[in-house]
PDB file of C-alpha atoms in Angstrom:
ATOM      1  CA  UNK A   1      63.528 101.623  75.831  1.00 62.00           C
ATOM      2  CA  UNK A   2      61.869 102.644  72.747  1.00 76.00           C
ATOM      3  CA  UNK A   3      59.671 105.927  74.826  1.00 87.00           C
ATOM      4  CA  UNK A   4      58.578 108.777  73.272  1.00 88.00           C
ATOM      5  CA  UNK A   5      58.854 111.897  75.807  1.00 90.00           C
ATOM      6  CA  UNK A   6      54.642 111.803  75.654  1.00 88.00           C
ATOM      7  CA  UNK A   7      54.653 108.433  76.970  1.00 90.00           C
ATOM      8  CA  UNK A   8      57.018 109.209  79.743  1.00 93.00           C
ATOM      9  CA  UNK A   9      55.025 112.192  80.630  1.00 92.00           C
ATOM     10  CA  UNK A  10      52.257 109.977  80.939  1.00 93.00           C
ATOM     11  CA  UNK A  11      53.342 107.378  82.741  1.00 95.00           C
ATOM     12  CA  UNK A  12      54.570 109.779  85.586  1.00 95.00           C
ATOM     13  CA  UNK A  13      51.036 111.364  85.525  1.00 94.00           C
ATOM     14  CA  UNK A  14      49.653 108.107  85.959  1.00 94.00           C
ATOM     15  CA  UNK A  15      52.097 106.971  88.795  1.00 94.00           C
ATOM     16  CA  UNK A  16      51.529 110.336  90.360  1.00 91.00           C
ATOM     17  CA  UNK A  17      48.153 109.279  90.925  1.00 92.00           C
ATOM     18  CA  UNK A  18      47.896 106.066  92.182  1.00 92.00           C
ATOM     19  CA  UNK A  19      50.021 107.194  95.614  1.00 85.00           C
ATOM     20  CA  UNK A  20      48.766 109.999  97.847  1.00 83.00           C
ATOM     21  CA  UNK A  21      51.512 112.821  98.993  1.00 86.00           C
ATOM     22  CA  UNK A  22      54.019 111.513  96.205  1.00 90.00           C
ATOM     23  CA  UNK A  23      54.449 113.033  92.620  1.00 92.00           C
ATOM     24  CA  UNK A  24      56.759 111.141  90.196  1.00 95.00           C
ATOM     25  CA  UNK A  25      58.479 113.585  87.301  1.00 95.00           C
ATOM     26  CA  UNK A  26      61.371 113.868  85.182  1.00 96.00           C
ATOM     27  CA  UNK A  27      64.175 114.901  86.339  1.00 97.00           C
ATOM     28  CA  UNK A  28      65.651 118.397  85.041  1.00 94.00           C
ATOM     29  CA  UNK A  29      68.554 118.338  82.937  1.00 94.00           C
ATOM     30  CA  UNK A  30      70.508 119.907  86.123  1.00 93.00           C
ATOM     31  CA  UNK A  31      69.520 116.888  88.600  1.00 95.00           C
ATOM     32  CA  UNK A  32      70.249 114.544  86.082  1.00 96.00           C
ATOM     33  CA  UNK A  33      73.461 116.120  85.425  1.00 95.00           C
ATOM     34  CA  UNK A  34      73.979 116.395  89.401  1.00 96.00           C
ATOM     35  CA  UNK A  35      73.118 113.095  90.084  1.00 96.00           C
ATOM     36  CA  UNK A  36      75.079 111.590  87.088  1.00 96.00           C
ATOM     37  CA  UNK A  37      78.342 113.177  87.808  1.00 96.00           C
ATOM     38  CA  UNK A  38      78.000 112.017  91.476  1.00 96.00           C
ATOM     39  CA  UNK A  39      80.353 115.610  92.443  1.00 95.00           C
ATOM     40  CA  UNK A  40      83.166 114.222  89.391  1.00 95.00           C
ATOM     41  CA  UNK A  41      84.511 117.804  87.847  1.00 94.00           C
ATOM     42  CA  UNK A  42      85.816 115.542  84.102  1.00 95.00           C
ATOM     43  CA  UNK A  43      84.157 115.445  81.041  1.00 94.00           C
ATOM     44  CA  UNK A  44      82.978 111.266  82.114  1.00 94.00           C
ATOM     45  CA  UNK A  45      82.673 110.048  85.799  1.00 94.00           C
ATOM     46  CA  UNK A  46      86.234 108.507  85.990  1.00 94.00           C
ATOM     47  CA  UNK A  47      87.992 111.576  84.276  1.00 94.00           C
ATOM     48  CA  UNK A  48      88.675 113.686  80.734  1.00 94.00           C
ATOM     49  CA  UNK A  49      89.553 111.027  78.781  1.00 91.00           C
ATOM     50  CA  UNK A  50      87.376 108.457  77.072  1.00 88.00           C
ATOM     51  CA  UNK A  51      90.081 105.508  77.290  1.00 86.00           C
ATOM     52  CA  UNK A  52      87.772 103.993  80.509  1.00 88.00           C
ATOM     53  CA  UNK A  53      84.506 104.316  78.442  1.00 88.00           C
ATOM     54  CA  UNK A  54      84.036 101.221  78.054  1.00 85.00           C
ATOM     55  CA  UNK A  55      84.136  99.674  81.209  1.00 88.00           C
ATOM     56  CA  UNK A  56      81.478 102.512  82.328  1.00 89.00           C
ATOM     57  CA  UNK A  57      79.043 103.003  79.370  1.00 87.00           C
ATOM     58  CA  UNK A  58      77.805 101.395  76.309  1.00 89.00           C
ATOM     59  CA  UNK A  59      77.899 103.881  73.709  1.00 87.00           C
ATOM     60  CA  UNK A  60      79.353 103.187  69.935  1.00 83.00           C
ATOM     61  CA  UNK A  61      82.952 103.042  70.937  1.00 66.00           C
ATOM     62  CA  UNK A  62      86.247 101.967  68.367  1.00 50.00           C
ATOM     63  CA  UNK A  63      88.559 101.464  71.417  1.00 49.00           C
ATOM     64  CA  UNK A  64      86.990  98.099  72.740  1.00 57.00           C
ATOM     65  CA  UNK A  65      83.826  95.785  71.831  1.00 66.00           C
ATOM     66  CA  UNK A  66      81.318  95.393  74.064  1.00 65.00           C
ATOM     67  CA  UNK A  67      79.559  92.435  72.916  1.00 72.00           C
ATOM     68  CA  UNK A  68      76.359  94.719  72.948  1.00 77.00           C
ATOM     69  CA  UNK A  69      74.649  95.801  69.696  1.00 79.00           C
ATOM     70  CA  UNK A  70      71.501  97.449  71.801  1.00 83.00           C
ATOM     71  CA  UNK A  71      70.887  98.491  75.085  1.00 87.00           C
ATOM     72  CA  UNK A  72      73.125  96.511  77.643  1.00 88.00           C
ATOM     73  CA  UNK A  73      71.085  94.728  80.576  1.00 90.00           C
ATOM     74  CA  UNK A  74      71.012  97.778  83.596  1.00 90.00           C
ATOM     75  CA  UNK A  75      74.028  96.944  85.890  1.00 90.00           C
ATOM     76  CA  UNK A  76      76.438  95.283  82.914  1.00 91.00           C
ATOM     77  CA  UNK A  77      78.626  98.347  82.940  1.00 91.00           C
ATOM     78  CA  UNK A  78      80.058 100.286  86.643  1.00 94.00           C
ATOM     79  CA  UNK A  79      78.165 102.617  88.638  1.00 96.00           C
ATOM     80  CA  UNK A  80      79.290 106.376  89.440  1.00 96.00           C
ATOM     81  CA  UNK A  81      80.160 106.892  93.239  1.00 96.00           C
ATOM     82  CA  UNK A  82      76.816 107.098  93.853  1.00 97.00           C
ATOM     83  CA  UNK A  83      75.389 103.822  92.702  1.00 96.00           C
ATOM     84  CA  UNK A  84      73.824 105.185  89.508  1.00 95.00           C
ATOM     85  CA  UNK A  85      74.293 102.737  86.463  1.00 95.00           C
ATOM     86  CA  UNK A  86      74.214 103.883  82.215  1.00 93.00           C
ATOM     87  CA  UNK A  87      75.083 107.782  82.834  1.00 94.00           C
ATOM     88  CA  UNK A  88      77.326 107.091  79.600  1.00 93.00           C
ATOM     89  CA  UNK A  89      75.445 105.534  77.012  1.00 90.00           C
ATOM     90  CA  UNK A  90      72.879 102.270  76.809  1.00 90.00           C
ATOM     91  CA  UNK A  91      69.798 104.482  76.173  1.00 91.00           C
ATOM     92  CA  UNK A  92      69.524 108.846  76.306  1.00 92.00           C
ATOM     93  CA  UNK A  93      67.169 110.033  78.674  1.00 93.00           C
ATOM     94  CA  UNK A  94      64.479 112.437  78.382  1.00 94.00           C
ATOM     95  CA  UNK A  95      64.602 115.094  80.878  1.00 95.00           C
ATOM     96  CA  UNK A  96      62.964 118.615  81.513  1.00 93.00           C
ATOM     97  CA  UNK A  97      64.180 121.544  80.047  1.00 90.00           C
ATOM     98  CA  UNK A  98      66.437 123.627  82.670  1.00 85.00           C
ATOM     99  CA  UNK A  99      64.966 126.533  84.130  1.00 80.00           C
ATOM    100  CA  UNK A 100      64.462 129.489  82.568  1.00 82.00           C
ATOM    101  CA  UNK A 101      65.519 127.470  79.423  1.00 84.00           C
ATOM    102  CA  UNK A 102      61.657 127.071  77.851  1.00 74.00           C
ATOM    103  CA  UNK A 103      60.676 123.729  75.199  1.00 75.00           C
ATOM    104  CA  UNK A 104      60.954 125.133  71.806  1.00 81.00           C
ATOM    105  CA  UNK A 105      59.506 123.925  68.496  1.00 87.00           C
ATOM    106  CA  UNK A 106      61.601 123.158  65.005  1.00 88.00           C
ATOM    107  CA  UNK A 107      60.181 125.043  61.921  1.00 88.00           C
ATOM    108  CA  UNK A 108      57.548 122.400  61.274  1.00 90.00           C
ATOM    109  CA  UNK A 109      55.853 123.035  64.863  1.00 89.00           C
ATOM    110  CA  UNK A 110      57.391 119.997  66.418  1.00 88.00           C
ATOM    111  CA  UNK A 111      57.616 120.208  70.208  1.00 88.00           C
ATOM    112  CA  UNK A 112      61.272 119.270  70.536  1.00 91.00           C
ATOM    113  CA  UNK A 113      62.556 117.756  73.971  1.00 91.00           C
ATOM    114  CA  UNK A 114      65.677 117.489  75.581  1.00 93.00           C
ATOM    115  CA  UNK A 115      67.622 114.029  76.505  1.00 92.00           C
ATOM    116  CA  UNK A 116      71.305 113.576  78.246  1.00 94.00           C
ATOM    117  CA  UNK A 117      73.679 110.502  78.632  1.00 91.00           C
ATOM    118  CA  UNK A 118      73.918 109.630  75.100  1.00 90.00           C
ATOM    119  CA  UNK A 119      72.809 105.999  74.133  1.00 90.00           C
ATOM    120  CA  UNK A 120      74.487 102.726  72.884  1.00 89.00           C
ATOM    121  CA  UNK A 121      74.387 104.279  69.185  1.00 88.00           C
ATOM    122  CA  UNK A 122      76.473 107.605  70.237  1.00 88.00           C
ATOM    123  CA  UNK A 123      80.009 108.450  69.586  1.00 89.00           C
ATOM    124  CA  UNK A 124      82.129 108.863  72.677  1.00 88.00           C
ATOM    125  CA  UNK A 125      81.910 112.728  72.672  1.00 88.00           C
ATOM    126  CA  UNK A 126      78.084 112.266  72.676  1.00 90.00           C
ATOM    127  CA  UNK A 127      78.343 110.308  75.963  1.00 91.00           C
ATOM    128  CA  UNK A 128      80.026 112.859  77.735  1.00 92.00           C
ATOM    129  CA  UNK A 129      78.508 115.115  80.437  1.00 89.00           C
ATOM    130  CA  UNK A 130      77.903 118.199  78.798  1.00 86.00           C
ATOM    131  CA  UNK A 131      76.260 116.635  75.462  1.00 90.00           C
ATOM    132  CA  UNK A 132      72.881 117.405  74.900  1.00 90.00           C
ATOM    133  CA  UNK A 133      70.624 115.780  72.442  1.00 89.00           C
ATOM    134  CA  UNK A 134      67.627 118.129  71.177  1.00 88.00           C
ATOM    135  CA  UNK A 135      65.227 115.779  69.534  1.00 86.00           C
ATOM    136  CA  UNK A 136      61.449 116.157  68.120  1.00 86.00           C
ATOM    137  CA  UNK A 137      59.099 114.930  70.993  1.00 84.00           C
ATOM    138  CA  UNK A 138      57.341 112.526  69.070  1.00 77.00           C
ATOM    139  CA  UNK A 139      60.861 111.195  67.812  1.00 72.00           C
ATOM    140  CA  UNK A 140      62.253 108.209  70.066  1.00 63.00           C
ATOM    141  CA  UNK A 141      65.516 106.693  67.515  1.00 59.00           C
ATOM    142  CA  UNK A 142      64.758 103.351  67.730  1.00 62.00           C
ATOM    143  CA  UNK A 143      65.573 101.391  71.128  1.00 72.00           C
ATOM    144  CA  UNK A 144      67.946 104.254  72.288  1.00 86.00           C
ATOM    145  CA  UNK A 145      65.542 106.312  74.421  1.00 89.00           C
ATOM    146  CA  UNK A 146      64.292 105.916  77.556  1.00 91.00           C
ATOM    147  CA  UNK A 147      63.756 107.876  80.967  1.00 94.00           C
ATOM    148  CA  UNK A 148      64.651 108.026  84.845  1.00 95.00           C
ATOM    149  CA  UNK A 149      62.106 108.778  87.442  1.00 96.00           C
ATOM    150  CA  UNK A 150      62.292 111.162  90.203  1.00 96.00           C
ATOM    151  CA  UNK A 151      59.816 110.453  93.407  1.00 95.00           C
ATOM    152  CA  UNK A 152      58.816 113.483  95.121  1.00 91.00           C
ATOM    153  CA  UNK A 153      57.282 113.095  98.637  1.00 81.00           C
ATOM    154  CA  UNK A 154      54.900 116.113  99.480  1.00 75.00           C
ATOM    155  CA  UNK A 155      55.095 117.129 102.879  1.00 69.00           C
ATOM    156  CA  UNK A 156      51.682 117.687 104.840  1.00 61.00           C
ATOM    157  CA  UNK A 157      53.679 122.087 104.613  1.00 62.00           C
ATOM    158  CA  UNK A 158      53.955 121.804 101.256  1.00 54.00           C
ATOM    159  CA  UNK A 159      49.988 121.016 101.021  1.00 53.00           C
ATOM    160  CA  UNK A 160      49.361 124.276 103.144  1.00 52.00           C
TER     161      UNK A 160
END
């Protein structure tokens, strides 16, 4: 936790390298989305209503105590139908700007950067699917940012 969107970048560069045929990335906001909802249509991955929230994510929430006043150990809440842990909550995740949707910059310059699944310091609307958290680049909130990895394996056509 605690990773500013430079770092992340960086770190995937780095892993990129170090293994031949396979680049590591962020994922865009649409995979992460994709992959989060695990095919669910509601607003969180076990339906419209937040009243489950807490026994799926760990974001700031008044109808039950967590026991959790940071980021919750990965696995402490339930997994989506696909396996995928902390879609709701623990930390927000940097991702890459949807397509066609290009980075922009605040009116100091700041390269501003996109994360989803709110973190363990959002309200309960924040930790809904369709929240988005625009943030400066440089800016990481504390403990309540962090990132997921997506492995690409590069085909010997892709090279061609």
């Amino acid at each position: 936790t605690d990773v500013a969107f430079a770092d992340a970048e960086a770190f995937l560069t780095q892993l990129s390298v170090r293994e031949t045929g396979v680049s590591y990335r962020l994922p865009t906001a649409d995979e992460w989305e994709f992959a989060a909802r695990a095919e669910s249509e509601t607003r969180f991955i076990f339906g419209d209503e937040p009243t489950e929230l807490h026994r799926y994510g760990n974001c700031e929430n008044i109808l039950e105590q967590d026991g959790f006043d940071g980021p919750a150990p990965v696995g402490t809440y339930q997994p989506n139908a696909w396996g995928l842990y902390d879609v709701h909550g623990n930390v927000a995740e940097w991702v890459q700007w949807p397509e066609g949707e290009e980075p922009s910059e605040d009116e100091e310059g700041n390269k501003l950067a996109l994360r989803l699944g709110g973190s363990f310091e959002s309200a309960t609307s924040s930790c809904a699917f369709a929240h988005r958290s625009i943030v400066q680049a440089g800016n990481t909130s504390r403990q309540e940012t962090g990132f997921r990895i997506v492995r690409e394996i590069v085909s010997s056509e892709d090279e061609e």
